[in-house]
Amino acid sequence: MPLPWSAKPVRTPLDVELVYKWMNEPHVAKFWNQAWSLDKWTRHLDEIAGDGYAAPLLIANRDRPVCYLELYRAARHSVAEHYPAHPHDVGLHIAIGDAQLTGKGVGKQICRSVFDAIFSADPACRRIVTEPDVRNDVAHKLFRGLGMHLVGEIQLPHKRAALFALESTVDDVHHAAR
């Protein structure tokens, strides 16, 4: 990711504690439905990172963590039952930890950098998908503003979601080849 942003895997106990804290913040818990205990978050993060299904990341601005981000293989997620998933499609979950940073363009800056990085790192990636809670108007505005289109409302095991997708373009493929 270009400066001032950086990404690092969630690995240390302090990293896990930060994710746990953020997931229990009212603005995150309302839509993520994962206001779990620290032990449950520790097990969950170990599990998803350990099997290669997802990459749990902390995104920082000038070394200050501001965001939890999960990148996952959409074809291995329940979202794949709701659209024609390709093996290289990438799914994204994002949570800005500090409520005072929401609505200030932080998510947009992070997602733009992440989208560029995904398409550059994996030229076989055809699309990036995300499925925020249907009630999360802030997330819907964010993803529309990033050029994602609404595929439709879907029912996932833990929530009613709005499925958004950003298709790779020829320009993305050429950009990745540079």
PDB file of C-alpha atoms in Angstrom:
ATOM      1  CA  MET A   1       0.000   0.000   0.000  1.00  0.00           C
ATOM      2  CA  PRO A   2       1.326   3.465  -0.757  1.00  0.00           C
ATOM      3  CA  LEU A   3       2.322   5.723   2.100  1.00  0.00           C
ATOM      4  CA  PRO A   4       0.940   6.922   4.456  1.00  0.00           C
ATOM      5  CA  TRP A   5      -0.885   3.567   4.574  1.00  0.00           C
ATOM      6  CA  SER A   6       0.605   0.239   5.556  1.00  0.00           C
ATOM      7  CA  ALA A   7      -0.812  -3.232   6.085  1.00  0.00           C
ATOM      8  CA  LYS A   8       0.333  -6.005   8.379  1.00  0.00           C
ATOM      9  CA  PRO A   9      -1.131  -9.377   9.286  1.00  0.00           C
ATOM     10  CA  VAL A  10      -2.981  -9.700  12.579  1.00  0.00           C
ATOM     11  CA  ARG A  11      -0.515 -11.887  14.480  1.00  0.00           C
ATOM     12  CA  THR A  12       0.377 -10.728  17.951  1.00  0.00           C
ATOM     13  CA  PRO A  13      -1.816 -10.828  21.041  1.00  0.00           C
ATOM     14  CA  LEU A  14      -1.861  -6.993  20.960  1.00  0.00           C
ATOM     15  CA  ASP A  15      -3.137  -7.100  17.360  1.00  0.00           C
ATOM     16  CA  VAL A  16      -5.910  -9.497  18.334  1.00  0.00           C
ATOM     17  CA  GLU A  17      -6.837  -7.358  21.346  1.00  0.00           C
ATOM     18  CA  LEU A  18      -7.180  -4.335  19.069  1.00  0.00           C
ATOM     19  CA  VAL A  19      -9.466  -6.196  16.647  1.00  0.00           C
ATOM     20  CA  TYR A  20     -11.505  -7.470  19.601  1.00  0.00           C
ATOM     21  CA  LYS A  21     -11.811  -3.906  20.970  1.00  0.00           C
ATOM     22  CA  TRP A  22     -12.905  -2.507  17.599  1.00  0.00           C
ATOM     23  CA  MET A  23     -15.442  -5.276  16.982  1.00  0.00           C
ATOM     24  CA  ASN A  24     -17.064  -4.408  20.296  1.00  0.00           C
ATOM     25  CA  GLU A  25     -17.355  -0.695  19.467  1.00  0.00           C
ATOM     26  CA  PRO A  26     -21.053   0.153  18.924  1.00  0.00           C
ATOM     27  CA  HIS A  27     -20.546   1.511  15.370  1.00  0.00           C
ATOM     28  CA  VAL A  28     -18.872  -1.753  14.308  1.00  0.00           C
ATOM     29  CA  ALA A  29     -20.819  -4.277  16.427  1.00  0.00           C
ATOM     30  CA  LYS A  30     -24.128  -3.019  15.033  1.00  0.00           C
ATOM     31  CA  PHE A  31     -23.301  -4.260  11.529  1.00  0.00           C
ATOM     32  CA  TRP A  32     -20.660  -6.944  11.982  1.00  0.00           C
ATOM     33  CA  ASN A  33     -22.561  -8.984  14.585  1.00  0.00           C
ATOM     34  CA  GLN A  34     -19.220 -10.178  15.947  1.00  0.00           C
ATOM     35  CA  ALA A  35     -18.952  -8.517  19.356  1.00  0.00           C
ATOM     36  CA  TRP A  36     -17.311 -11.687  20.579  1.00  0.00           C
ATOM     37  CA  SER A  37     -15.049 -12.424  23.518  1.00  0.00           C
ATOM     38  CA  LEU A  38     -11.296 -12.034  23.175  1.00  0.00           C
ATOM     39  CA  ASP A  39     -10.911 -15.833  23.244  1.00  0.00           C
ATOM     40  CA  LYS A  40     -13.390 -16.299  20.408  1.00  0.00           C
ATOM     41  CA  TRP A  41     -11.652 -13.629  18.314  1.00  0.00           C
ATOM     42  CA  THR A  42      -8.290 -15.280  18.956  1.00  0.00           C
ATOM     43  CA  ARG A  43      -9.625 -18.654  17.766  1.00  0.00           C
ATOM     44  CA  HIS A  44     -11.404 -17.119  14.754  1.00  0.00           C
ATOM     45  CA  LEU A  45      -8.366 -15.198  13.537  1.00  0.00           C
ATOM     46  CA  ASP A  46      -6.089 -18.218  13.989  1.00  0.00           C
ATOM     47  CA  GLU A  47      -8.558 -20.366  12.067  1.00  0.00           C
ATOM     48  CA  ILE A  48      -9.093 -18.100   9.059  1.00  0.00           C
ATOM     49  CA  ALA A  49      -5.419 -17.212   8.701  1.00  0.00           C
ATOM     50  CA  GLY A  50      -4.263 -20.768   9.326  1.00  0.00           C
ATOM     51  CA  ASP A  51      -6.156 -22.421   6.493  1.00  0.00           C
ATOM     52  CA  GLY A  52      -5.303 -19.783   3.885  1.00  0.00           C
ATOM     53  CA  TYR A  53      -8.966 -18.874   3.444  1.00  0.00           C
ATOM     54  CA  ALA A  54      -8.524 -15.268   4.515  1.00  0.00           C
ATOM     55  CA  ALA A  55      -5.925 -12.667   5.365  1.00  0.00           C
ATOM     56  CA  PRO A  56      -6.835 -10.701   8.501  1.00  0.00           C
ATOM     57  CA  LEU A  57      -4.961  -7.390   8.354  1.00  0.00           C
ATOM     58  CA  LEU A  58      -4.465  -4.232  10.329  1.00  0.00           C
ATOM     59  CA  ILE A  59      -4.258  -1.101   8.204  1.00  0.00           C
ATOM     60  CA  ALA A  60      -2.294   1.782   9.676  1.00  0.00           C
ATOM     61  CA  ASN A  61      -1.836   5.421   8.779  1.00  0.00           C
ATOM     62  CA  ARG A  62       1.699   6.505   9.621  1.00  0.00           C
ATOM     63  CA  ASP A  63       2.012   3.487  11.938  1.00  0.00           C
ATOM     64  CA  ARG A  64      -1.287   4.228  13.762  1.00  0.00           C
ATOM     65  CA  PRO A  65      -3.704   1.301  13.287  1.00  0.00           C
ATOM     66  CA  VAL A  66      -7.066   2.594  12.053  1.00  0.00           C
ATOM     67  CA  CYS A  67      -8.745  -0.298  10.319  1.00  0.00           C
ATOM     68  CA  TYR A  68      -9.331  -4.032  10.405  1.00  0.00           C
ATOM     69  CA  LEU A  69      -9.468  -5.571   6.943  1.00  0.00           C
ATOM     70  CA  GLU A  70     -10.175  -9.146   5.903  1.00  0.00           C
ATOM     71  CA  LEU A  71      -9.393 -10.269   2.400  1.00  0.00           C
ATOM     72  CA  TYR A  72     -10.830 -13.664   1.522  1.00  0.00           C
ATOM     73  CA  ARG A  73     -11.285 -16.020  -1.403  1.00  0.00           C
ATOM     74  CA  ALA A  74     -14.901 -15.346  -2.342  1.00  0.00           C
ATOM     75  CA  ALA A  75     -15.303 -18.747  -4.020  1.00  0.00           C
ATOM     76  CA  ARG A  76     -14.751 -20.369  -0.585  1.00  0.00           C
ATOM     77  CA  HIS A  77     -17.258 -18.093   1.204  1.00  0.00           C
ATOM     78  CA  SER A  78     -21.035 -18.422   1.401  1.00  0.00           C
ATOM     79  CA  VAL A  79     -21.256 -15.334  -0.841  1.00  0.00           C
ATOM     80  CA  ALA A  80     -20.286 -17.603  -3.764  1.00  0.00           C
ATOM     81  CA  GLU A  81     -23.780 -19.124  -3.688  1.00  0.00           C
ATOM     82  CA  HIS A  82     -25.191 -15.755  -4.782  1.00  0.00           C
ATOM     83  CA  TYR A  83     -23.176 -14.884  -7.884  1.00  0.00           C
ATOM     84  CA  PRO A  84     -20.986 -16.693 -10.456  1.00  0.00           C
ATOM     85  CA  ALA A  85     -17.812 -16.762  -8.360  1.00  0.00           C
ATOM     86  CA  HIS A  86     -14.436 -17.226 -10.017  1.00  0.00           C
ATOM     87  CA  PRO A  87     -11.607 -18.946  -8.074  1.00  0.00           C
ATOM     88  CA  HIS A  88      -9.530 -15.746  -8.022  1.00  0.00           C
ATOM     89  CA  ASP A  89     -12.296 -13.374  -6.900  1.00  0.00           C
ATOM     90  CA  VAL A  90     -11.387 -11.581  -3.696  1.00  0.00           C
ATOM     91  CA  GLY A  91     -13.830 -10.627  -0.966  1.00  0.00           C
ATOM     92  CA  LEU A  92     -13.292  -7.770   1.420  1.00  0.00           C
ATOM     93  CA  HIS A  93     -14.541  -6.897   4.897  1.00  0.00           C
ATOM     94  CA  ILE A  94     -13.558  -3.535   6.381  1.00  0.00           C
ATOM     95  CA  ALA A  95     -14.081  -1.960   9.786  1.00  0.00           C
ATOM     96  CA  ILE A  96     -12.779   1.470  10.770  1.00  0.00           C
ATOM     97  CA  GLY A  97     -12.030   1.066  14.464  1.00  0.00           C
ATOM     98  CA  ASP A  98     -12.306   4.653  15.638  1.00  0.00           C
ATOM     99  CA  ALA A  99     -15.849   6.019  15.167  1.00  0.00           C
ATOM    100  CA  GLN A 100     -14.415   9.540  14.823  1.00  0.00           C
ATOM    101  CA  LEU A 101     -12.647   8.455  11.615  1.00  0.00           C
ATOM    102  CA  THR A 102     -15.819   7.224   9.898  1.00  0.00           C
ATOM    103  CA  GLY A 103     -17.382   9.420   7.244  1.00  0.00           C
ATOM    104  CA  LYS A 104     -14.100  11.269   6.652  1.00  0.00           C
ATOM    105  CA  GLY A 105     -12.878   9.443   3.533  1.00  0.00           C
ATOM    106  CA  VAL A 106     -10.563   7.064   5.400  1.00  0.00           C
ATOM    107  CA  GLY A 107     -12.374   3.959   4.145  1.00  0.00           C
ATOM    108  CA  LYS A 108     -12.322   5.277   0.580  1.00  0.00           C
ATOM    109  CA  GLN A 109      -8.570   5.927   0.701  1.00  0.00           C
ATOM    110  CA  ILE A 110      -7.897   2.488   2.136  1.00  0.00           C
ATOM    111  CA  CYS A 111     -10.160   0.653  -0.299  1.00  0.00           C
ATOM    112  CA  ARG A 112      -8.740   2.431  -3.363  1.00  0.00           C
ATOM    113  CA  SER A 113      -5.231   1.374  -2.331  1.00  0.00           C
ATOM    114  CA  VAL A 114      -6.356  -2.163  -1.527  1.00  0.00           C
ATOM    115  CA  PHE A 115      -8.288  -2.563  -4.810  1.00  0.00           C
ATOM    116  CA  ASP A 116      -5.250  -1.424  -6.811  1.00  0.00           C
ATOM    117  CA  ALA A 117      -3.007  -3.773  -4.838  1.00  0.00           C
ATOM    118  CA  ILE A 118      -5.328  -6.760  -5.348  1.00  0.00           C
ATOM    119  CA  PHE A 119      -5.629  -6.303  -9.111  1.00  0.00           C
ATOM    120  CA  SER A 120      -1.865  -5.711  -9.402  1.00  0.00           C
ATOM    121  CA  ALA A 121      -0.944  -8.725  -7.266  1.00  0.00           C
ATOM    122  CA  ASP A 122      -3.313 -11.166  -8.977  1.00  0.00           C
ATOM    123  CA  PRO A 123      -3.978 -10.501 -12.679  1.00  0.00           C
ATOM    124  CA  ALA A 124      -6.362 -13.503 -12.649  1.00  0.00           C
ATOM    125  CA  CYS A 125      -8.657 -11.700 -10.185  1.00  0.00           C
ATOM    126  CA  ARG A 126     -11.840 -10.881 -12.108  1.00  0.00           C
ATOM    127  CA  ARG A 127     -13.682  -9.035  -9.355  1.00  0.00           C
ATOM    128  CA  ILE A 128     -13.648  -7.816  -5.809  1.00  0.00           C
ATOM    129  CA  VAL A 129     -16.809  -8.330  -3.781  1.00  0.00           C
ATOM    130  CA  THR A 130     -18.051  -7.146  -0.437  1.00  0.00           C
ATOM    131  CA  GLU A 131     -21.272  -7.792   1.430  1.00  0.00           C
ATOM    132  CA  PRO A 132     -22.068  -5.224   4.093  1.00  0.00           C
ATOM    133  CA  ASP A 133     -25.193  -5.450   6.199  1.00  0.00           C
ATOM    134  CA  VAL A 134     -28.206  -4.104   4.259  1.00  0.00           C
ATOM    135  CA  ARG A 135     -28.734  -1.485   6.992  1.00  0.00           C
ATOM    136  CA  ASN A 136     -25.214  -0.074   6.701  1.00  0.00           C
ATOM    137  CA  ASP A 137     -25.862   3.001   4.561  1.00  0.00           C
ATOM    138  CA  VAL A 138     -22.360   4.371   5.211  1.00  0.00           C
ATOM    139  CA  ALA A 139     -20.774   1.249   3.706  1.00  0.00           C
ATOM    140  CA  HIS A 140     -23.169   1.301   0.750  1.00  0.00           C
ATOM    141  CA  LYS A 141     -22.229   4.925   0.007  1.00  0.00           C
ATOM    142  CA  LEU A 142     -18.537   4.053   0.327  1.00  0.00           C
ATOM    143  CA  PHE A 143     -18.680   1.141  -2.105  1.00  0.00           C
ATOM    144  CA  ARG A 144     -20.825   2.996  -4.653  1.00  0.00           C
ATOM    145  CA  GLY A 145     -18.363   5.892  -4.467  1.00  0.00           C
ATOM    146  CA  LEU A 146     -15.578   3.459  -5.307  1.00  0.00           C
ATOM    147  CA  GLY A 147     -17.342   2.370  -8.492  1.00  0.00           C
ATOM    148  CA  MET A 148     -18.725  -0.891  -7.141  1.00  0.00           C
ATOM    149  CA  HIS A 149     -22.154  -1.905  -8.377  1.00  0.00           C
ATOM    150  CA  LEU A 150     -24.909  -3.393  -6.278  1.00  0.00           C
ATOM    151  CA  VAL A 151     -25.493  -6.986  -7.389  1.00  0.00           C
ATOM    152  CA  GLY A 152     -28.459  -7.338  -5.028  1.00  0.00           C
ATOM    153  CA  GLU A 153     -29.571  -8.192  -1.531  1.00  0.00           C
ATOM    154  CA  ILE A 154     -28.598 -11.650  -0.338  1.00  0.00           C
ATOM    155  CA  GLN A 155     -29.173 -13.763   2.748  1.00  0.00           C
ATOM    156  CA  LEU A 156     -25.966 -14.985   4.362  1.00  0.00           C
ATOM    157  CA  PRO A 157     -25.895 -17.319   7.374  1.00  0.00           C
ATOM    158  CA  HIS A 158     -25.385 -14.448   9.830  1.00  0.00           C
ATOM    159  CA  LYS A 159     -26.976 -11.422   8.117  1.00  0.00           C
ATOM    160  CA  ARG A 160     -29.009  -9.909   5.326  1.00  0.00           C
ATOM    161  CA  ALA A 161     -26.397  -8.296   3.086  1.00  0.00           C
ATOM    162  CA  ALA A 162     -26.007  -6.023   0.092  1.00  0.00           C
ATOM    163  CA  LEU A 163     -23.637  -7.686  -2.375  1.00  0.00           C
ATOM    164  CA  PHE A 164     -21.383  -5.220  -4.193  1.00  0.00           C
ATOM    165  CA  ALA A 165     -18.866  -6.050  -6.922  1.00  0.00           C
ATOM    166  CA  LEU A 166     -16.065  -4.282  -8.734  1.00  0.00           C
ATOM    167  CA  GLU A 167     -15.161  -5.925 -12.007  1.00  0.00           C
ATOM    168  CA  SER A 168     -11.612  -6.047 -13.284  1.00  0.00           C
ATOM    169  CA  THR A 169     -11.146  -4.186 -16.546  1.00  0.00           C
ATOM    170  CA  VAL A 170      -8.666  -4.482 -19.383  1.00  0.00           C
ATOM    171  CA  ASP A 171      -7.016  -1.343 -18.010  1.00  0.00           C
ATOM    172  CA  ASP A 172      -6.597  -3.095 -14.647  1.00  0.00           C
ATOM    173  CA  VAL A 173      -4.911  -6.053 -16.337  1.00  0.00           C
ATOM    174  CA  HIS A 174      -2.580  -3.745 -18.296  1.00  0.00           C
ATOM    175  CA  HIS A 175      -1.866  -1.773 -15.124  1.00  0.00           C
ATOM    176  CA  ALA A 176      -0.984  -5.015 -13.341  1.00  0.00           C
ATOM    177  CA  ALA A 177       1.430  -5.973 -16.124  1.00  0.00           C
ATOM    178  CA  ARG A 178       3.458  -2.743 -15.683  1.00  0.00           C
TER     179      ARG A 178
END
